[in-house]
Coordinates of C-alpha atoms in Angstrom, one line a residue:
X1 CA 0.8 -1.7 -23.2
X2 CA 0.1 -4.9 -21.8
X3 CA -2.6 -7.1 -21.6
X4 CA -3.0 -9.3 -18.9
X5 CA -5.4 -12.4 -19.0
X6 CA -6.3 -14.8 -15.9
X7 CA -8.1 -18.2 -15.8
X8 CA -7.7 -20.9 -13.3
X9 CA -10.4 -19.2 -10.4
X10 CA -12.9 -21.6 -9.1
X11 CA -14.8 -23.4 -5.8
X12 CA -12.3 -25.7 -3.8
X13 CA -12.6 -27.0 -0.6
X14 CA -10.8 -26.4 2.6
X15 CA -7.5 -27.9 1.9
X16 CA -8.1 -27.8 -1.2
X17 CA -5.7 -26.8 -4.2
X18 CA -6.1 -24.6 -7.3
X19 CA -3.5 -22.8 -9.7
X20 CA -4.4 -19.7 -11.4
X21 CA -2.5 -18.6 -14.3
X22 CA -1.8 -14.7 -16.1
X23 CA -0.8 -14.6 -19.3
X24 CA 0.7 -11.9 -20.9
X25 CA 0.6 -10.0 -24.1
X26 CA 2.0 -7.0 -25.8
X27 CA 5.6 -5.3 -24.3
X28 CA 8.5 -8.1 -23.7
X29 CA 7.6 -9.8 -20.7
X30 CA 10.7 -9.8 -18.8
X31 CA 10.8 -5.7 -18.3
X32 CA 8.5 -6.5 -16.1
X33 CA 7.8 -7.8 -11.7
X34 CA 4.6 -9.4 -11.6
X35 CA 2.2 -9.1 -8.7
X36 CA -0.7 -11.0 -7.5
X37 CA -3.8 -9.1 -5.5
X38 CA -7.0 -10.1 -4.2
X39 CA -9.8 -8.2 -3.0
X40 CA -12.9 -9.6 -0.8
X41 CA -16.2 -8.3 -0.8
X42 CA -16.3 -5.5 1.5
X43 CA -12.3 -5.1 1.8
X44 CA -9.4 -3.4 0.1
X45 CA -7.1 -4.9 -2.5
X46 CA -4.7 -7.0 -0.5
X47 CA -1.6 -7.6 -1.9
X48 CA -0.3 -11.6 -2.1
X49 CA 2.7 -12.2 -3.3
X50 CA 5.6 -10.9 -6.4
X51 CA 8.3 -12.1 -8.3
X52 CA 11.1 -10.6 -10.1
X53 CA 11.5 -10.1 -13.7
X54 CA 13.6 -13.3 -13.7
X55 CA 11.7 -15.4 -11.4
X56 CA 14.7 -15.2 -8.9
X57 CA 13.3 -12.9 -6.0
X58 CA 9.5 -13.1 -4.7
X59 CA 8.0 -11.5 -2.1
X60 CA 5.4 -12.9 -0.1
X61 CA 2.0 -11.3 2.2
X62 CA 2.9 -13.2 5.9
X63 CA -1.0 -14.9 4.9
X64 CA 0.0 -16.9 2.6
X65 CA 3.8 -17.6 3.1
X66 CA 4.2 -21.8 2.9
X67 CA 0.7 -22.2 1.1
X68 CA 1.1 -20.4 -2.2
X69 CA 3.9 -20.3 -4.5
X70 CA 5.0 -17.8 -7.3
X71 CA 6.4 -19.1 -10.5
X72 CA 6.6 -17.9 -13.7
X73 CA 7.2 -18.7 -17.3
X74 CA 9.0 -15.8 -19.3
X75 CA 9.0 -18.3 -22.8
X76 CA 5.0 -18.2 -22.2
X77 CA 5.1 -14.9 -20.8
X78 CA 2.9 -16.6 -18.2
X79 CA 3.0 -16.2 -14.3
X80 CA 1.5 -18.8 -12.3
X81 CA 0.4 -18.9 -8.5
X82 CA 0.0 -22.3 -7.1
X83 CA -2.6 -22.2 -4.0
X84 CA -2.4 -24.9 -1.5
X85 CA -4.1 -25.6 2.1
X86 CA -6.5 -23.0 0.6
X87 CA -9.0 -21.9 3.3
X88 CA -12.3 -19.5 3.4
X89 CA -10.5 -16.7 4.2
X90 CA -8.7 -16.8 0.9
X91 CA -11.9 -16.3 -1.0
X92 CA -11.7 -13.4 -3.3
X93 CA -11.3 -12.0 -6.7
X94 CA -7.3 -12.2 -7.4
X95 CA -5.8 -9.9 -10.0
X96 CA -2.5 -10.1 -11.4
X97 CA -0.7 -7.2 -12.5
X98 CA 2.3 -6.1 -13.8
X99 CA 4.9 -3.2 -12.5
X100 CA 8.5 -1.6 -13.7
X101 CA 9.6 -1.8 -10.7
X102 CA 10.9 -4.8 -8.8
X103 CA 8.6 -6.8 -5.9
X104 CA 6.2 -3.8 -5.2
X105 CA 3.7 -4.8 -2.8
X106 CA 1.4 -1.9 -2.9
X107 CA -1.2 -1.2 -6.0
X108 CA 0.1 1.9 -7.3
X109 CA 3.3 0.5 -8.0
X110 CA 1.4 -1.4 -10.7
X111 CA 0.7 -0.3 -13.9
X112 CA -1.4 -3.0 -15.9
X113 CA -4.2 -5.0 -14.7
X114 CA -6.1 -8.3 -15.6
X115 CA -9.7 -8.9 -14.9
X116 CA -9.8 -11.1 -11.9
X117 CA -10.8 -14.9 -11.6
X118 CA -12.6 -15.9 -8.8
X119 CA -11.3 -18.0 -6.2
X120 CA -14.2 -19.7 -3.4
X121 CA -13.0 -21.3 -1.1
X122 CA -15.7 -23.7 1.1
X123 CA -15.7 -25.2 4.7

């Protein structure tokens, strides 16, 4: 099992800059990809971007490629996602999750969940 915990949502501007954070608990970090999702009212979860177990490979939605950036910690068993030139169409709930499989980019791939942080983005 793993626990997954985000924190870092909020209201930003246009332009604007936030980073959310996941941290992680339980099984050993690194047998693990990490994925983020988000999901707007009204819409499916949209995948966003994931990284390898070592931080090495990432994969990026086309949406968001040169605006956010994938990092992560494996000392903190932490995953970050750094959100710049944010815009209103990146409003939504974002989820991290975790997978066994390297750089999925579909939902199902994922087995472990956290409970969202709210990102609003204003013009």
């Amino acid at each position: 099992q793993v626990q997954l915990v985000e924190s870092g949502g909020g209201l930003v501007q246009t332009g604007g800059s936030l980073r959310l954070s996941c941290a992680a608990s339980g099984r050993t970090f690194t047998t693990y990809g990490m994925g983020w999702f988000r999901q707007a009212p009204g819409k499916e979860r949209e995948f966003v971007v994931a990284i390898n177990w070592s931080g090495r490979s990432t994969d990026y939605a086309d949406s968001v490629k040169g605006r956010f950036t994938i990092s992560r910690d494996n000392a903190k068993s932490t995953v970050y996602l750094q959100m710049n030139s944010l815009k209103p169409e990146d409003t939504a709930v974002y989820y991290c999750a975790a997978a066994v499989r390297s750089l999925p980019t579909t939902p199902e791939w994922y087995a472990y969940w956290g409970q969202g942080t709210q990102v609003t983005v204003s013009s």
